[in-house]
Tab-separated table of N, CA and C in Angstrom:
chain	number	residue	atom	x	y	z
A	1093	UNK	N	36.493	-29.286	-45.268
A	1093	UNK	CA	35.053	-29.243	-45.415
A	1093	UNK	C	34.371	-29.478	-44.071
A	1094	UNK	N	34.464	-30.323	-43.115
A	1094	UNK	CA	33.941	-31.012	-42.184
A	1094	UNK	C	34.441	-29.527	-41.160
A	1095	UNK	N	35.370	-28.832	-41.193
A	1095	UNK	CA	36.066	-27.476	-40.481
A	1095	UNK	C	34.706	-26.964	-40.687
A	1096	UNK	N	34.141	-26.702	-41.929
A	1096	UNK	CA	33.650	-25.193	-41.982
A	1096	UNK	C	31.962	-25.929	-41.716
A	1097	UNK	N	31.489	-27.032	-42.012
A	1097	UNK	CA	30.615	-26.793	-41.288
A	1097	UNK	C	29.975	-27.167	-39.953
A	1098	UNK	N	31.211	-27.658	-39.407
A	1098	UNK	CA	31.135	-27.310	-37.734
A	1098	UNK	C	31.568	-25.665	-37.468
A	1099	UNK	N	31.643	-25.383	-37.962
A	1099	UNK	CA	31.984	-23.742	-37.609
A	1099	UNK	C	30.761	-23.327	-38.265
A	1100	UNK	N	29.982	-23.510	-38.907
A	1100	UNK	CA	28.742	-22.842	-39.231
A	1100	UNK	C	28.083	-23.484	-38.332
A	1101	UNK	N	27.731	-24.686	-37.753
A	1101	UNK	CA	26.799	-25.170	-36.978
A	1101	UNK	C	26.991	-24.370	-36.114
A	1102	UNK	N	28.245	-23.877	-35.418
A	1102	UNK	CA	28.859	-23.395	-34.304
A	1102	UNK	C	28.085	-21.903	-34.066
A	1103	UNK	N	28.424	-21.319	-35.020
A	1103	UNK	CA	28.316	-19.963	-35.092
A	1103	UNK	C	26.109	-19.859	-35.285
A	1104	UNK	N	25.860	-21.358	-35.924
A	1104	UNK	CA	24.262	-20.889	-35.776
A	1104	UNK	C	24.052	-21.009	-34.220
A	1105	UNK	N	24.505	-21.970	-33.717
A	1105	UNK	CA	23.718	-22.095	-32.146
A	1105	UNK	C	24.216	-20.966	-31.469
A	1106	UNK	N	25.278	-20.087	-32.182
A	1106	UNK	CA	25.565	-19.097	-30.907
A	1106	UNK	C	24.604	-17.860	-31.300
A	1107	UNK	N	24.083	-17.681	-32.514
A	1107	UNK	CA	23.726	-16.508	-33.158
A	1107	UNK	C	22.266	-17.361	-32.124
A	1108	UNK	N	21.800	-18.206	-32.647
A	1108	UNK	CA	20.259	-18.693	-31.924
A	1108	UNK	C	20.411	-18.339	-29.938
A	1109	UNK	N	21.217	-18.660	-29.445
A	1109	UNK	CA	21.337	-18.396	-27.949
A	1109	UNK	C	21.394	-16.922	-27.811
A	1110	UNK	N	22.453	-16.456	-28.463
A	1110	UNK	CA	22.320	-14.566	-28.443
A	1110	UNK	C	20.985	-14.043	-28.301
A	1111	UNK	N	20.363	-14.523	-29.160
A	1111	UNK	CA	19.131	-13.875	-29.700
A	1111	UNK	C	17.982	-14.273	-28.630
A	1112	UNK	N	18.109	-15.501	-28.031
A	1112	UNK	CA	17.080	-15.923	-26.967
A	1112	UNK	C	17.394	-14.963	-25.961
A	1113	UNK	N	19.191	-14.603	-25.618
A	1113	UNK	CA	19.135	-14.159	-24.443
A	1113	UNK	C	18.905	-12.425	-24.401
A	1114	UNK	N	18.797	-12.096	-25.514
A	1114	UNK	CA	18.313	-10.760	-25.927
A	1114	UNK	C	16.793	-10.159	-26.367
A	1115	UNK	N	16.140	-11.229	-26.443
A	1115	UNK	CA	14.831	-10.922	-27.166
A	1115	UNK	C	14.330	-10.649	-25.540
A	1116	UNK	N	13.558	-9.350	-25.290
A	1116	UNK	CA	13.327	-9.424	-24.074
A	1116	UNK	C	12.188	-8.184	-24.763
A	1117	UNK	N	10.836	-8.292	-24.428
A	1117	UNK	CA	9.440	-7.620	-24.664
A	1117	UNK	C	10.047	-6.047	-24.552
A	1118	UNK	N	9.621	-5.187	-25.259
A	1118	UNK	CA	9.506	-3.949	-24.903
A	1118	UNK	C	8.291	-3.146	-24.537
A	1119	UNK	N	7.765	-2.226	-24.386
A	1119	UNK	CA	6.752	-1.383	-24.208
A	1119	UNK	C	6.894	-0.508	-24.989
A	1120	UNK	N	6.163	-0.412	-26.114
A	1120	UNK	CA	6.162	0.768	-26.926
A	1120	UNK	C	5.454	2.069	-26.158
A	1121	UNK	N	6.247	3.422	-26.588
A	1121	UNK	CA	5.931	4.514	-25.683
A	1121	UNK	C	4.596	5.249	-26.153
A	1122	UNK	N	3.854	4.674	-27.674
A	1122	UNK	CA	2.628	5.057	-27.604
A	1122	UNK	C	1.489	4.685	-27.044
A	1123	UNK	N	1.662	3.569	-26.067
A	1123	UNK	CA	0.342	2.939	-25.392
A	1123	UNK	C	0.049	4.006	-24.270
A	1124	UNK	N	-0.598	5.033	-24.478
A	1124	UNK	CA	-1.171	6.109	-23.213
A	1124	UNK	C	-2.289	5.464	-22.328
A	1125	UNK	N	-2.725	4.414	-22.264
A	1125	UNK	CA	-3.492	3.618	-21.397
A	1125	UNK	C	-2.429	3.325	-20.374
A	1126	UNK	N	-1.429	2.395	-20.970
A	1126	UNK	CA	-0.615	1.299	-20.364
A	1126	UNK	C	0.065	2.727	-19.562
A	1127	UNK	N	0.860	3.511	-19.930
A	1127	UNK	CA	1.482	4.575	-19.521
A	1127	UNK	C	0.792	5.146	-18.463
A	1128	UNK	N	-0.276	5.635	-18.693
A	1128	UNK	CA	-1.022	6.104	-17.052
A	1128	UNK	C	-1.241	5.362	-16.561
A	1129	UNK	N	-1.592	4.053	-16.650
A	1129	UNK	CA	-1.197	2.952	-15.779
A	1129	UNK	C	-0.466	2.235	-14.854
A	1130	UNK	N	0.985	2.455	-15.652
A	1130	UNK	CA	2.099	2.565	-14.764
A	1130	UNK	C	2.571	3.939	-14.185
A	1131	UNK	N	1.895	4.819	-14.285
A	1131	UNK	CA	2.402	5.842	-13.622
A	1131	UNK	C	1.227	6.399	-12.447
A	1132	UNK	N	-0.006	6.022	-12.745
A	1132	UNK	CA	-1.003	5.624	-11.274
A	1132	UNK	C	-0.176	4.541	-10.359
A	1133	UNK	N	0.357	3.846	-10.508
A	1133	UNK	CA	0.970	2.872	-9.600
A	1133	UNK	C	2.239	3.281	-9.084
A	1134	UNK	N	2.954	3.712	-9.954
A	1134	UNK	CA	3.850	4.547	-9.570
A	1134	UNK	C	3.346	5.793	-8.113
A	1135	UNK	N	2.277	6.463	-8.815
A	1135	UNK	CA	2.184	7.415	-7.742
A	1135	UNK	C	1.377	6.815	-6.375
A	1136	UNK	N	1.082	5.324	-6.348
A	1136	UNK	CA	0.306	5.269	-5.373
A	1136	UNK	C	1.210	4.423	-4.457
A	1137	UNK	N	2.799	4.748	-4.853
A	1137	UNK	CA	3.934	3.679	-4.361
A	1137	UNK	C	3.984	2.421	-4.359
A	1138	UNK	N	2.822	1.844	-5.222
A	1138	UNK	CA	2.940	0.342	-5.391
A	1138	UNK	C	3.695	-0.209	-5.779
A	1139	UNK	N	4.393	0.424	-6.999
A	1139	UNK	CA	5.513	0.137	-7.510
A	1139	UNK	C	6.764	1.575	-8.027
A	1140	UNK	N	7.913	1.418	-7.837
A	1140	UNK	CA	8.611	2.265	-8.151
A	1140	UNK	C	9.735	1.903	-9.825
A	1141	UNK	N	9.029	2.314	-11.104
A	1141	UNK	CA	10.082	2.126	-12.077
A	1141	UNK	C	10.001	3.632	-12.653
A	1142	UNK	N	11.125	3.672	-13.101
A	1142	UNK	CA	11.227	4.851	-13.957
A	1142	UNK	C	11.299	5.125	-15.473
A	1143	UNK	N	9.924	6.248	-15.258
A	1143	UNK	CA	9.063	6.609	-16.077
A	1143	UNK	C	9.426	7.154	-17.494
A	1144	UNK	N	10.635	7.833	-17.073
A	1144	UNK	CA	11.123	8.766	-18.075
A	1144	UNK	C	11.827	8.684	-19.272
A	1145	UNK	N	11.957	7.504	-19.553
A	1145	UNK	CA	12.882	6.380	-20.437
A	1145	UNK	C	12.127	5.420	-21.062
A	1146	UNK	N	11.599	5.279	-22.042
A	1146	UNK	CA	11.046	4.253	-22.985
A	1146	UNK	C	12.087	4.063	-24.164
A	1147	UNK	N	12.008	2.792	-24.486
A	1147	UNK	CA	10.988	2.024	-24.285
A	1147	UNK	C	11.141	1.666	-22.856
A	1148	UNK	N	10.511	0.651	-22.188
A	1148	UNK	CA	10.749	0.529	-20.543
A	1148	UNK	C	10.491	-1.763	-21.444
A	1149	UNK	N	11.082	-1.939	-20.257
A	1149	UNK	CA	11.286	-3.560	-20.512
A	1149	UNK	C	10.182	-4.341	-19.550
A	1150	UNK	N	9.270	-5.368	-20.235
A	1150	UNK	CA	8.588	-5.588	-19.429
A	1150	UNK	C	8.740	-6.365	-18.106
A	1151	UNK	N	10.146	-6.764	-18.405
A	1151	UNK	CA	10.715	-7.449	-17.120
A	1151	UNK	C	11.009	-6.676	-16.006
A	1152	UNK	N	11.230	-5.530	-16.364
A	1152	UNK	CA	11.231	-4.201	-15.449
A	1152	UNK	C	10.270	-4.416	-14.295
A	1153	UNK	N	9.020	-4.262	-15.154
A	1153	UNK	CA	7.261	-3.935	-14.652
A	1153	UNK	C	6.728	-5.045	-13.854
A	1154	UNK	N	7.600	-6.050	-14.894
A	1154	UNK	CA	7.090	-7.804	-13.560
A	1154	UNK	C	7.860	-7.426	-12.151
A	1155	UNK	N	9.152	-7.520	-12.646
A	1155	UNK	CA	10.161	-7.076	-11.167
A	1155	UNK	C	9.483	-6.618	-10.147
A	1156	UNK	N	9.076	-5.342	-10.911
A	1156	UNK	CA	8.181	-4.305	-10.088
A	1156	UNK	C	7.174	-4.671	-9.258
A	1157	UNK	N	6.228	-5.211	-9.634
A	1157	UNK	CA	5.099	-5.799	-9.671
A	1157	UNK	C	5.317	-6.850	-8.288
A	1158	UNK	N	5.838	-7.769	-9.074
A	1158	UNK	CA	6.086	-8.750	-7.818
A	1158	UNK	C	6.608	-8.503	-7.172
A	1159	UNK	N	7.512	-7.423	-6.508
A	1159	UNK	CA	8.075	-6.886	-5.380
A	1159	UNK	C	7.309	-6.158	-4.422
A	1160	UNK	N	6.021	-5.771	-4.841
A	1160	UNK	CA	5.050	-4.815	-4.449
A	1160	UNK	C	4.471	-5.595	-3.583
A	1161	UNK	N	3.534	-4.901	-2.591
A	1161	UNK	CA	2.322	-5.261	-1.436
A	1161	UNK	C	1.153	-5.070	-2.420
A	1162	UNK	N	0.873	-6.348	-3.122
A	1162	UNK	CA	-0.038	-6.385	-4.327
A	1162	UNK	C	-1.429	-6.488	-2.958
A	1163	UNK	N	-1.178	-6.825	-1.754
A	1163	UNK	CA	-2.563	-6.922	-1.199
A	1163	UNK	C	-2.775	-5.847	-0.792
A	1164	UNK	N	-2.018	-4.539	-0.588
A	1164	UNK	CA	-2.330	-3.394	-0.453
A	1164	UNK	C	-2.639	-2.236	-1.445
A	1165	UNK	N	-3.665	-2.486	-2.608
A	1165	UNK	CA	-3.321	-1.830	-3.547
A	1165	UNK	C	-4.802	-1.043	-3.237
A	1166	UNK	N	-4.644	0.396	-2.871
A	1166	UNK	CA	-6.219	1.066	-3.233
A	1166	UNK	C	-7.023	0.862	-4.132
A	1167	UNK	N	-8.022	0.971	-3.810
A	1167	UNK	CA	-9.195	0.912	-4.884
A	1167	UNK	C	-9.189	1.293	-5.805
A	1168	UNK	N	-8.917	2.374	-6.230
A	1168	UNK	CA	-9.135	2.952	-7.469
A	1168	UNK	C	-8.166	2.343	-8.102
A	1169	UNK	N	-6.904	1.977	-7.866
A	1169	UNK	CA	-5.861	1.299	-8.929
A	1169	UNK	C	-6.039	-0.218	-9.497
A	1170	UNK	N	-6.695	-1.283	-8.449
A	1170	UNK	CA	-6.794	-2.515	-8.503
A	1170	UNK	C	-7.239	-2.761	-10.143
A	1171	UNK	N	-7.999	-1.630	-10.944
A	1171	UNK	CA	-8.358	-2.461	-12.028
A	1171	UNK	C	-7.054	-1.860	-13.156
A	1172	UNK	N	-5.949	-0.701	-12.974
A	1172	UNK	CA	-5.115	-0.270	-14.033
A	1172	UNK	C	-3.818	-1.409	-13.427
A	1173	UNK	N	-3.789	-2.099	-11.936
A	1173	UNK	CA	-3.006	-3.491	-11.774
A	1173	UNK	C	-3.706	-4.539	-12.832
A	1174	UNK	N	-4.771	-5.035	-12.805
A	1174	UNK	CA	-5.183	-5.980	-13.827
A	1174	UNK	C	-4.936	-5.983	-15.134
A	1175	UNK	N	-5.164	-4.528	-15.278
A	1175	UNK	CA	-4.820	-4.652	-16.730
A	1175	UNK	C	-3.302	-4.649	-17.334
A	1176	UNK	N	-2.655	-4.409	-16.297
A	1176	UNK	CA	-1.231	-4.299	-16.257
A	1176	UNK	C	-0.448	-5.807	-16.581
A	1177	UNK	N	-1.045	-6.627	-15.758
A	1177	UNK	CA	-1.024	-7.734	-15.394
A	1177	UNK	C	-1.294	-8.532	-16.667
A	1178	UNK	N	-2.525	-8.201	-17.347
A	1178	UNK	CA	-3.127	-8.617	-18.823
A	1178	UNK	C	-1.876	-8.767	-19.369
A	1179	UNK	N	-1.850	-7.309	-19.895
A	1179	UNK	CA	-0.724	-7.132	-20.493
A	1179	UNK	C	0.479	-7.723	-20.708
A	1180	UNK	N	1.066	-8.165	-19.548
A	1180	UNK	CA	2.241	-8.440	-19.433
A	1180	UNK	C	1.924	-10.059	-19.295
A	1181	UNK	N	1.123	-10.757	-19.047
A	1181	UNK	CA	0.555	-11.887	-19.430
A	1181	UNK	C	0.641	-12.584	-20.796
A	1182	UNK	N	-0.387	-11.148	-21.757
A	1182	UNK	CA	0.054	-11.143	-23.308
A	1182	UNK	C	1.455	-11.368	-23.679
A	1183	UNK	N	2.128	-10.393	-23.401
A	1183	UNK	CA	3.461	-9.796	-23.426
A	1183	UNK	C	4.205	-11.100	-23.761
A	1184	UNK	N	4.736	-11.944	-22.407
A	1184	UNK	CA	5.006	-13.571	-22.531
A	1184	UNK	C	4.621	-14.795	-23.016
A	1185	UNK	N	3.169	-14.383	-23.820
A	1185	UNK	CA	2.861	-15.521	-24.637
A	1185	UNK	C	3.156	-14.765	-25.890
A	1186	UNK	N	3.522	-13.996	-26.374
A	1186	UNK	CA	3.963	-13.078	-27.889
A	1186	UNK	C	5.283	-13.977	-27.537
A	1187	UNK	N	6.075	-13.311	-27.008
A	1187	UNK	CA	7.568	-13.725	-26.466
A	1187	UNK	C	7.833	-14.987	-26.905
């Protein structure tokens, strides 16, 4: 008796750790805001992820993001970065 439910305790904390180390945000591929969003940034070389593959992971887009010359970002993009930023802000408090 005392076997099986240390082997169930066992098997919950591993099923609970799996799952932490897998739950990771996605981007659903119908957000056409968020999508030209990252693909204005994309084209303005701020950031380089690839486009062509959804869902895309938002850890991807942070990566991205924070690797970038965020103080060099043209004008016209600075507000589809913010909202990017929102987003992925949201993103980690859902998470």
């Amino acid at each position: 008796m005392t076997w099986s439910i240390r082997s169930s305790a066992t098997l919950l904390i591993a099923l609970a750790v799996a799952k932490g180390a897998l739950a990771e945000p996605w981007l659903a591929p119908g957000d056409t805001r968020l999508r030209n969003d990252l693909q204005l940034l994309n084209d303005v070389g701020l950031m380089q992820v690839p486009l062509s593959a959804w869902p895309l992971s938002w850890s991807d887009i942070e990566a991205a993001i924070q690797n970038s010359d965020a103080l060099d970002v043209p004008s016209g993009t600075v507000e589809a970065l913010q909202r990017i930023e929102s987003d992925l802000r949201t993103a980690a408090t859902i998470d």
